[in-house]
Coordinates of C-alpha atoms in Angstrom, one line a residue:
X1131 CA -63.5 38.7 -73.6
X1132 CA -60.3 39.1 -71.6
X1133 CA -59.2 37.9 -68.2
X1134 CA -56.7 40.2 -66.4
X1135 CA -56.2 37.9 -63.4
X1136 CA -54.6 35.2 -65.4
X1137 CA -52.0 37.4 -67.2
X1138 CA -51.4 34.5 -69.6
X1139 CA -48.4 34.6 -71.9
X1140 CA -47.5 31.8 -74.3
X1141 CA -44.4 33.3 -75.8
X1142 CA -43.9 30.4 -78.2
X1143 CA -47.4 29.4 -79.2
X1144 CA -50.7 31.0 -80.2
X1145 CA -53.4 30.9 -77.5
X1146 CA -57.2 30.6 -77.4
X1147 CA -59.1 33.5 -76.0
X1148 CA -57.9 33.8 -72.4
X1149 CA -61.4 34.4 -71.1
X1150 CA -62.2 30.7 -71.4
X1151 CA -59.5 29.6 -68.9
X1152 CA -61.2 29.9 -65.6
X1153 CA -64.5 29.0 -67.1
X1154 CA -63.1 25.7 -68.2
X1155 CA -61.3 24.9 -65.0
X1156 CA -64.2 23.4 -63.0
X1157 CA -65.3 21.2 -66.0
X1158 CA -61.8 19.8 -66.3
X1159 CA -61.7 18.9 -62.6
X1160 CA -59.0 21.5 -61.7
X1161 CA -59.2 22.7 -58.1
X1162 CA -57.7 26.0 -57.0
X1163 CA -55.1 25.8 -54.3
X1164 CA -53.8 22.4 -55.5
X1165 CA -50.5 21.3 -53.8
X1166 CA -47.9 18.9 -55.1
X1167 CA -47.4 15.4 -53.7
X1168 CA -43.8 15.0 -52.7
X1169 CA -42.0 12.4 -54.8
X1170 CA -45.0 11.8 -57.0
X1171 CA -44.4 10.9 -60.7
X1172 CA -46.2 13.2 -63.1
X1173 CA -49.3 11.7 -64.5
X1174 CA -49.2 10.5 -68.1
X1175 CA -50.8 13.0 -70.5
X1176 CA -54.4 12.3 -71.5
X1177 CA -54.3 11.4 -75.2
X1178 CA -57.8 12.1 -76.4
X1179 CA -57.6 11.9 -80.2
X1180 CA -55.3 9.7 -82.3
X1181 CA -53.6 12.3 -84.4
X1182 CA -54.0 10.3 -87.6
X1183 CA -57.7 11.3 -87.5
X1184 CA -56.6 14.9 -88.3
X1185 CA -54.4 13.9 -91.3
X1186 CA -55.5 14.6 -94.9
X1187 CA -53.7 11.4 -96.0
X1188 CA -55.5 8.3 -94.6
X1189 CA -53.7 5.4 -93.0
X1190 CA -52.7 2.6 -95.4
X1191 CA -55.0 -0.4 -95.8
X1192 CA -53.4 -3.2 -94.0
X1193 CA -54.1 -7.0 -93.9
X1194 CA -53.7 -7.8 -90.2
X1195 CA -56.0 -8.6 -87.3
X1196 CA -54.9 -5.5 -85.4
X1197 CA -52.2 -2.8 -85.7
X1198 CA -51.0 0.4 -84.2
X1199 CA -48.4 3.1 -84.9
X1200 CA -46.9 5.3 -82.2
X1201 CA -44.4 8.1 -82.0
X1202 CA -41.8 7.1 -79.4
X1203 CA -40.8 10.7 -78.6
X1204 CA -44.2 12.1 -77.9
X1205 CA -45.8 8.8 -76.8
X1206 CA -48.8 9.6 -79.0
X1207 CA -50.7 7.0 -80.9
X1208 CA -50.8 8.1 -84.6
X1209 CA -53.4 5.5 -85.8
X1210 CA -54.6 2.1 -84.9
X1211 CA -57.1 -0.7 -85.8
X1212 CA -58.6 -2.9 -83.0
X1213 CA -56.1 -1.5 -80.5
X1214 CA -57.7 -3.0 -77.4
X1215 CA -58.7 -6.4 -78.9
X1216 CA -56.9 -9.1 -76.8
X1217 CA -54.6 -11.2 -78.9
X1218 CA -51.9 -13.8 -78.6
X1219 CA -48.5 -12.2 -78.5
X1220 CA -46.5 -15.3 -79.4
X1221 CA -42.8 -14.4 -79.3
X1222 CA -43.5 -10.7 -78.9
X1223 CA -43.7 -11.8 -75.2
X1224 CA -39.9 -11.7 -75.3
X1225 CA -40.1 -7.9 -75.3
X1226 CA -41.2 -8.0 -71.7
X1227 CA -38.7 -10.8 -70.9
X1228 CA -35.8 -8.8 -72.3
X1229 CA -37.1 -5.6 -70.5
X1230 CA -36.8 -7.4 -67.2
X1231 CA -33.3 -8.7 -68.0
X1232 CA -32.2 -5.2 -69.0
X1233 CA -33.7 -3.9 -65.7
X1234 CA -31.7 -6.5 -63.8
X1235 CA -28.5 -5.5 -65.6
X1236 CA -29.0 -1.8 -64.9
X1237 CA -29.7 -2.6 -61.2
X1238 CA -26.6 -4.8 -60.9
X1239 CA -28.5 -8.0 -60.2
X1240 CA -27.0 -9.5 -63.4
X1241 CA -23.9 -8.7 -65.4
X1242 CA -23.4 -9.4 -69.2
X1243 CA -20.4 -11.6 -68.5
X1244 CA -22.1 -13.6 -65.8
X1245 CA -22.4 -17.3 -66.5
X1246 CA -25.8 -19.0 -66.3
X1247 CA -26.1 -22.7 -65.8
X1248 CA -28.6 -24.1 -68.3
X1249 CA -31.3 -26.1 -66.6
X1250 CA -33.1 -29.3 -67.9
X1251 CA -36.3 -27.3 -68.1
X1252 CA -34.7 -24.6 -70.3
X1253 CA -33.1 -27.2 -72.5
X1254 CA -36.4 -29.0 -73.0
X1255 CA -38.5 -25.9 -73.8
X1256 CA -40.2 -26.5 -77.2
X1257 CA -40.3 -24.1 -80.1
X1258 CA -37.6 -22.0 -81.6
X1259 CA -34.2 -22.7 -80.0
X1260 CA -30.7 -21.3 -79.4
X1261 CA -29.5 -24.9 -79.0
X1262 CA -28.0 -24.5 -75.5
X1263 CA -27.1 -27.8 -73.7
X1264 CA -28.2 -28.8 -70.2
X1265 CA -25.6 -28.2 -67.5
X1266 CA -23.6 -25.9 -69.8
X1267 CA -22.4 -22.4 -68.8
X1268 CA -23.7 -19.6 -71.0
X1269 CA -23.1 -15.9 -70.4
X1270 CA -26.0 -13.4 -70.1
X1271 CA -24.7 -11.6 -73.2
X1272 CA -24.9 -14.8 -75.2
X1273 CA -28.3 -15.7 -73.9
X1274 CA -29.6 -12.2 -74.8
X1275 CA -28.5 -12.7 -78.4
X1276 CA -30.2 -16.1 -78.3
X1277 CA -33.4 -14.5 -77.1
X1278 CA -33.4 -11.4 -79.3
X1279 CA -31.7 -12.5 -82.5
X1280 CA -32.6 -16.2 -82.6
X1281 CA -35.8 -16.0 -80.6
X1282 CA -34.7 -19.0 -78.6
X1283 CA -37.3 -20.2 -76.1
X1284 CA -34.5 -22.2 -74.3
X1285 CA -32.4 -19.1 -73.9
X1286 CA -35.5 -17.1 -72.6
X1287 CA -36.2 -19.7 -69.9
X1288 CA -32.6 -19.8 -68.9
X1289 CA -32.6 -16.0 -68.4
X1290 CA -35.9 -16.1 -66.6
X1291 CA -34.5 -18.6 -64.1
X1292 CA -31.4 -16.4 -63.7
X1293 CA -33.5 -13.4 -62.8
X1294 CA -36.2 -14.9 -60.7
X1295 CA -35.2 -18.5 -59.8
X1296 CA -38.0 -20.1 -61.8
X1297 CA -40.1 -19.3 -64.9
X1298 CA -43.2 -19.1 -62.8
X1299 CA -41.7 -16.5 -60.6
X1300 CA -40.4 -14.6 -63.6
X1301 CA -44.0 -14.6 -65.1
X1302 CA -45.2 -13.1 -61.9
X1303 CA -42.6 -10.3 -62.3
X1304 CA -43.7 -9.9 -65.9
X1305 CA -47.3 -9.3 -64.7
X1306 CA -46.1 -7.0 -62.0
X1307 CA -44.2 -4.9 -64.5
X1308 CA -47.1 -4.9 -66.9
X1309 CA -49.3 -3.4 -64.2
X1310 CA -46.6 -0.8 -63.4
X1311 CA -46.5 0.3 -67.0
X1312 CA -50.3 0.4 -67.2
X1313 CA -50.7 -2.5 -69.6
X1314 CA -54.3 -3.0 -68.6
X1315 CA -55.2 -5.9 -71.0
X1316 CA -52.0 -7.9 -70.7
X1317 CA -51.5 -11.2 -68.8
X1318 CA -48.4 -13.4 -69.1
X1319 CA -48.2 -17.1 -68.2
X1320 CA -44.7 -17.8 -69.5
X1321 CA -41.6 -16.0 -70.6
X1322 CA -41.5 -17.2 -74.2
X1323 CA -45.0 -16.7 -75.7
X1324 CA -45.8 -20.4 -76.1
X1325 CA -49.6 -20.6 -76.5
X1326 CA -51.9 -20.5 -73.4
X1327 CA -55.6 -19.5 -73.3
X1328 CA -54.8 -16.8 -70.8
X1329 CA -51.5 -15.5 -72.2
X1330 CA -52.9 -12.4 -73.9
X1331 CA -52.2 -8.7 -74.7
X1332 CA -53.2 -6.0 -77.1
X1333 CA -51.4 -3.9 -79.7
X1334 CA -51.9 -0.9 -77.5
X1335 CA -50.1 -2.6 -74.6
X1336 CA -47.4 -3.9 -76.9
X1337 CA -46.8 -0.4 -78.3
X1338 CA -46.5 1.1 -74.8
X1339 CA -44.1 -1.7 -73.7
X1340 CA -42.0 -1.3 -76.8
X1341 CA -41.8 2.5 -76.4
X1342 CA -40.8 2.1 -72.7
X1343 CA -38.1 -0.4 -73.7
X1344 CA -36.5 1.8 -76.4
X1345 CA -36.7 5.0 -74.3
X1346 CA -35.4 3.4 -71.0
X1347 CA -32.8 1.0 -72.5
X1348 CA -31.3 2.6 -75.6
X1349 CA -27.9 1.0 -74.6
X1350 CA -29.3 -2.4 -75.4
X1351 CA -31.0 -1.7 -78.7
X1352 CA -27.9 -3.0 -80.6
X1353 CA -29.1 -6.6 -79.9
X1354 CA -32.3 -5.9 -81.9
X1355 CA -30.5 -4.7 -85.0
X1356 CA -28.1 -7.7 -85.1
X1357 CA -28.9 -9.6 -88.3
X1358 CA -27.4 -13.0 -87.3
X1359 CA -25.9 -14.9 -84.5
X1360 CA -23.9 -18.2 -84.3
X1361 CA -23.9 -20.3 -81.2
X1362 CA -22.9 -23.9 -80.9
X1363 CA -21.7 -23.7 -84.6
X1364 CA -25.3 -23.0 -85.6
X1365 CA -25.9 -19.7 -87.4
X1366 CA -29.4 -18.3 -87.3
X1367 CA -30.7 -15.1 -88.9
X1368 CA -32.8 -12.5 -87.2
X1369 CA -36.4 -13.1 -88.3
X1370 CA -37.0 -9.4 -88.7
X1371 CA -36.5 -9.1 -92.4
X1372 CA -37.0 -5.3 -92.2
X1373 CA -33.4 -5.1 -91.0
X1374 CA -32.4 -6.0 -94.6
X1375 CA -35.1 -4.0 -96.3
X1376 CA -34.8 -0.6 -94.6
X1377 CA -31.5 0.7 -93.0
X1378 CA -33.4 3.0 -90.6
X1379 CA -35.1 0.0 -88.9
X1380 CA -33.2 -1.2 -85.8
X1381 CA -35.7 -3.5 -84.1
X1382 CA -37.6 -5.0 -82.5
X1383 CA -39.2 -8.4 -82.5
X1384 CA -41.1 -11.0 -84.5
X1385 CA -43.6 -13.5 -83.3
X1386 CA -45.5 -16.4 -84.9
X1387 CA -47.7 -19.3 -83.9
X1388 CA -50.4 -21.0 -85.9
X1389 CA -53.1 -19.4 -83.7
X1390 CA -51.5 -16.0 -83.4
X1391 CA -50.5 -15.6 -87.0
X1392 CA -47.5 -13.6 -88.1
X1393 CA -46.6 -10.6 -85.8
X1394 CA -44.0 -7.9 -85.8
X1395 CA -43.1 -5.0 -83.6
X1396 CA -40.9 -2.8 -85.7
X1397 CA -39.1 0.5 -84.9
X1398 CA -37.2 2.9 -87.1
X1399 CA -35.1 6.0 -86.4
X1400 CA -35.2 8.7 -89.1
X1401 CA -33.7 12.2 -88.7
X1402 CA -33.7 11.8 -84.9
X1403 CA -37.4 10.7 -84.7
X1404 CA -38.4 7.2 -83.7
X1405 CA -41.7 5.5 -84.6
X1406 CA -42.9 2.1 -83.3
X1407 CA -45.3 0.0 -85.3
X1408 CA -47.2 -3.1 -84.1
X1409 CA -48.7 -5.7 -86.5
X1410 CA -50.4 -8.9 -85.2
X1411 CA -52.3 -11.6 -87.0
X1412 CA -50.9 -11.2 -90.5
X1413 CA -51.2 -14.1 -92.9
X1414 CA -47.5 -14.6 -93.7
X1415 CA -44.0 -13.4 -93.0
X1416 CA -44.0 -11.2 -96.1
X1417 CA -47.4 -9.7 -95.1
X1418 CA -46.2 -8.6 -91.7
X1419 CA -43.1 -7.1 -93.3
X1420 CA -45.0 -5.3 -96.0
X1421 CA -47.7 -4.0 -93.6
X1422 CA -45.0 -2.8 -91.1
X1423 CA -43.1 -0.9 -93.8
X1424 CA -46.3 0.8 -95.1
X1425 CA -47.2 1.9 -91.6
X1426 CA -43.7 3.2 -90.8
X1427 CA -43.4 5.1 -94.0
X1428 CA -46.9 6.7 -93.6
X1429 CA -46.1 7.7 -90.0
X1430 CA -42.8 9.4 -90.9
X1431 CA -44.0 11.0 -94.2
X1432 CA -47.2 12.6 -92.9
X1433 CA -46.5 13.7 -89.4
X1434 CA -44.1 15.9 -87.5
X1435 CA -43.0 15.7 -83.8
X1436 CA -42.2 19.1 -82.3
X1437 CA -41.0 20.3 -78.9
X1438 CA -43.4 22.9 -77.4
X1439 CA -41.8 23.7 -74.0
X1440 CA -39.7 22.3 -71.2
X1441 CA -38.3 23.3 -67.8
X1442 CA -36.3 26.1 -69.4
X1443 CA -39.0 27.3 -71.9
X1444 CA -42.2 28.0 -70.0
X1445 CA -45.7 27.4 -71.3
X1446 CA -47.0 30.3 -69.3
X1447 CA -45.6 33.4 -67.5
X1448 CA -48.1 33.7 -64.7
X1449 CA -48.8 36.6 -62.2
X1450 CA -47.6 36.0 -58.7
X1451 CA -49.1 37.8 -55.7
X1452 CA -47.3 38.6 -52.4
X1453 CA -44.0 37.5 -53.8
X1454 CA -40.5 38.9 -54.4
X1455 CA -41.2 38.4 -58.2
X1456 CA -44.3 39.5 -60.1
X1457 CA -44.3 36.6 -62.5
X1458 CA -43.2 33.0 -62.6
X1459 CA -42.8 30.5 -65.5
X1460 CA -45.1 27.5 -65.5
X1461 CA -44.2 24.6 -67.6
X1462 CA -43.2 20.9 -67.7
X1463 CA -40.5 19.2 -65.8
X1464 CA -39.4 17.4 -68.9
X1465 CA -39.6 18.4 -72.6
X1466 CA -43.1 18.3 -74.0
X1467 CA -43.3 16.9 -77.5
X1468 CA -46.4 16.6 -79.6
X1469 CA -47.0 14.8 -82.9
X1470 CA -49.2 16.6 -85.5
X1471 CA -50.0 16.2 -89.2
X1472 CA -47.1 17.5 -91.2
X1473 CA -46.9 21.3 -91.3
X1474 CA -49.6 21.9 -88.6
X1475 CA -47.3 22.6 -85.6
X1476 CA -48.0 26.4 -85.6
X1477 CA -51.7 25.6 -85.4
X1478 CA -51.5 23.9 -82.1
X1479 CA -53.7 25.7 -79.6
X1480 CA -52.7 25.6 -75.9
X1481 CA -55.0 26.6 -73.1
X1482 CA -53.8 26.8 -69.5
X1483 CA -55.8 26.2 -66.3
X1484 CA -54.0 27.0 -63.1
X1485 CA -54.5 28.0 -59.5
X1486 CA -55.9 31.6 -59.2
X1487 CA -54.4 33.5 -57.6
X1488 CA -50.9 32.2 -57.3
X1489 CA -49.7 33.4 -53.9
X1490 CA -46.0 33.2 -52.8
X1491 CA -44.1 31.4 -51.5
X1492 CA -44.0 29.1 -54.4
X1493 CA -41.6 26.1 -54.6
X1494 CA -40.0 24.9 -57.8
X1495 CA -41.7 21.7 -59.0
X1496 CA -45.1 22.4 -57.4
X1497 CA -48.0 21.3 -59.6
X1498 CA -50.4 24.2 -60.1
X1499 CA -52.5 23.3 -63.1
X1500 CA -52.7 21.8 -66.6
X1501 CA -52.2 22.9 -70.2
X1502 CA -54.5 21.5 -72.9
X1503 CA -53.1 21.1 -76.4
X1504 CA -55.7 21.1 -79.2
X1505 CA -55.6 21.1 -83.0
X1506 CA -58.5 21.7 -85.3
X1507 CA -60.8 21.9 -82.3
X1508 CA -59.9 18.5 -81.0
X1509 CA -58.0 17.9 -77.8
X1510 CA -54.8 16.0 -78.4
X1511 CA -53.4 15.8 -74.9
X1512 CA -53.1 17.5 -71.6
X1513 CA -49.9 18.2 -69.6
X1514 CA -49.4 19.2 -66.0
X1515 CA -48.1 22.6 -65.3
X1516 CA -45.3 23.0 -62.7
X1517 CA -43.7 26.0 -61.1
X1518 CA -40.3 26.4 -62.8
X1519 CA -38.6 28.6 -60.2
X1520 CA -38.8 29.3 -56.5
X1521 CA -40.6 32.6 -55.6
X1522 CA -40.0 33.8 -52.1
X1523 CA -42.6 35.6 -50.0
X1524 CA -42.4 39.4 -50.2
X1525 CA -41.9 41.6 -47.1
X1526 CA -44.7 42.7 -44.9
X1527 CA -45.6 45.9 -46.8
X1528 CA -45.4 44.1 -50.1
X1529 CA -47.8 41.4 -49.0
X1530 CA -50.3 43.9 -47.6
X1531 CA -50.1 46.0 -50.8
X1532 CA -50.9 42.9 -52.9
X1533 CA -53.7 41.8 -50.5
X1534 CA -55.4 45.2 -51.1
X1535 CA -54.9 45.0 -54.8
X1536 CA -56.5 41.5 -54.9
X1537 CA -59.7 42.9 -53.4
X1538 CA -60.1 45.0 -56.6
X1539 CA -59.1 42.4 -59.1

């Protein structure tokens, strides 16, 4: 079956039979004549299947309460176990604390050389410590090393107070940012990860947060790969032992309490591709390291991440009516990457659903539909389709001619 109206052309990918396009549109909730919302942020792609389910090599057997591995470029979950079980994050909490400090730095609310006066509350905070003294002046740069390299709870509270005035106010900002990022099962009570019955998250939320951190703030990732830091004549090693085990690992954070077990969010960059792994509830430090390395290796060795299209490489060349151009490219506003089992990139099947008919004038950036990306009959994700170029309205006779032609289409 064919569909002349759509005039679909996927120049870079194979396509399902075009006849299913309009038939699928109502079922997918796509309404003809959709118009863009000015200033709106594109919706996150709907990830339907964890791509690991399509791999011939199964995920490794891990000894942890919950775990997840995610490709940072595509944002796709590769595989997981108990991804939505609420768990204690322990010092993995400091990922959000650091995120808010980085955001304050980028928005000029803090500077790295700014001095912070250490409060009595920060000095008294229990748990792992940077060993800062009450009343002393410590720079934001030094405190970040204390938080990230040494996992110092005292340094974390000092930075929380510098950003928000108090740790309670900072915790409110943490929850506000969690909601903004769509961390649906996360609630923070403090900046450090000290145990509290309502201080909870999931490995899915931790993976999303970690991916957002490395994508938005790559300029600060060097803190996470620093192996040691000396402050007040006390040298402490980074607790992430993968920094010594695997040279491609450059972060991110460990966590441990008696009730949470041993936790580790790790990330590695190999041949330009970044993967994030999350392990919580391991029985020992060595177990979290071993599990994380297994998960990273499996994710890199058995999956590819490929770019399908972007704002210069359209997903669809679509027919335009009553316009000065007969076709227009439809695609994504940012590069669209997809993670698939190794070697299966050419088998990805895209199907587009978009407004029929497309009538000029069309404005660049107008959302007109979606493209679904499937592999082995399973939907991996959906992406919005945007008009990539302006198309001006044709003259009077051109519009009339196309109106007549449409009557016979």
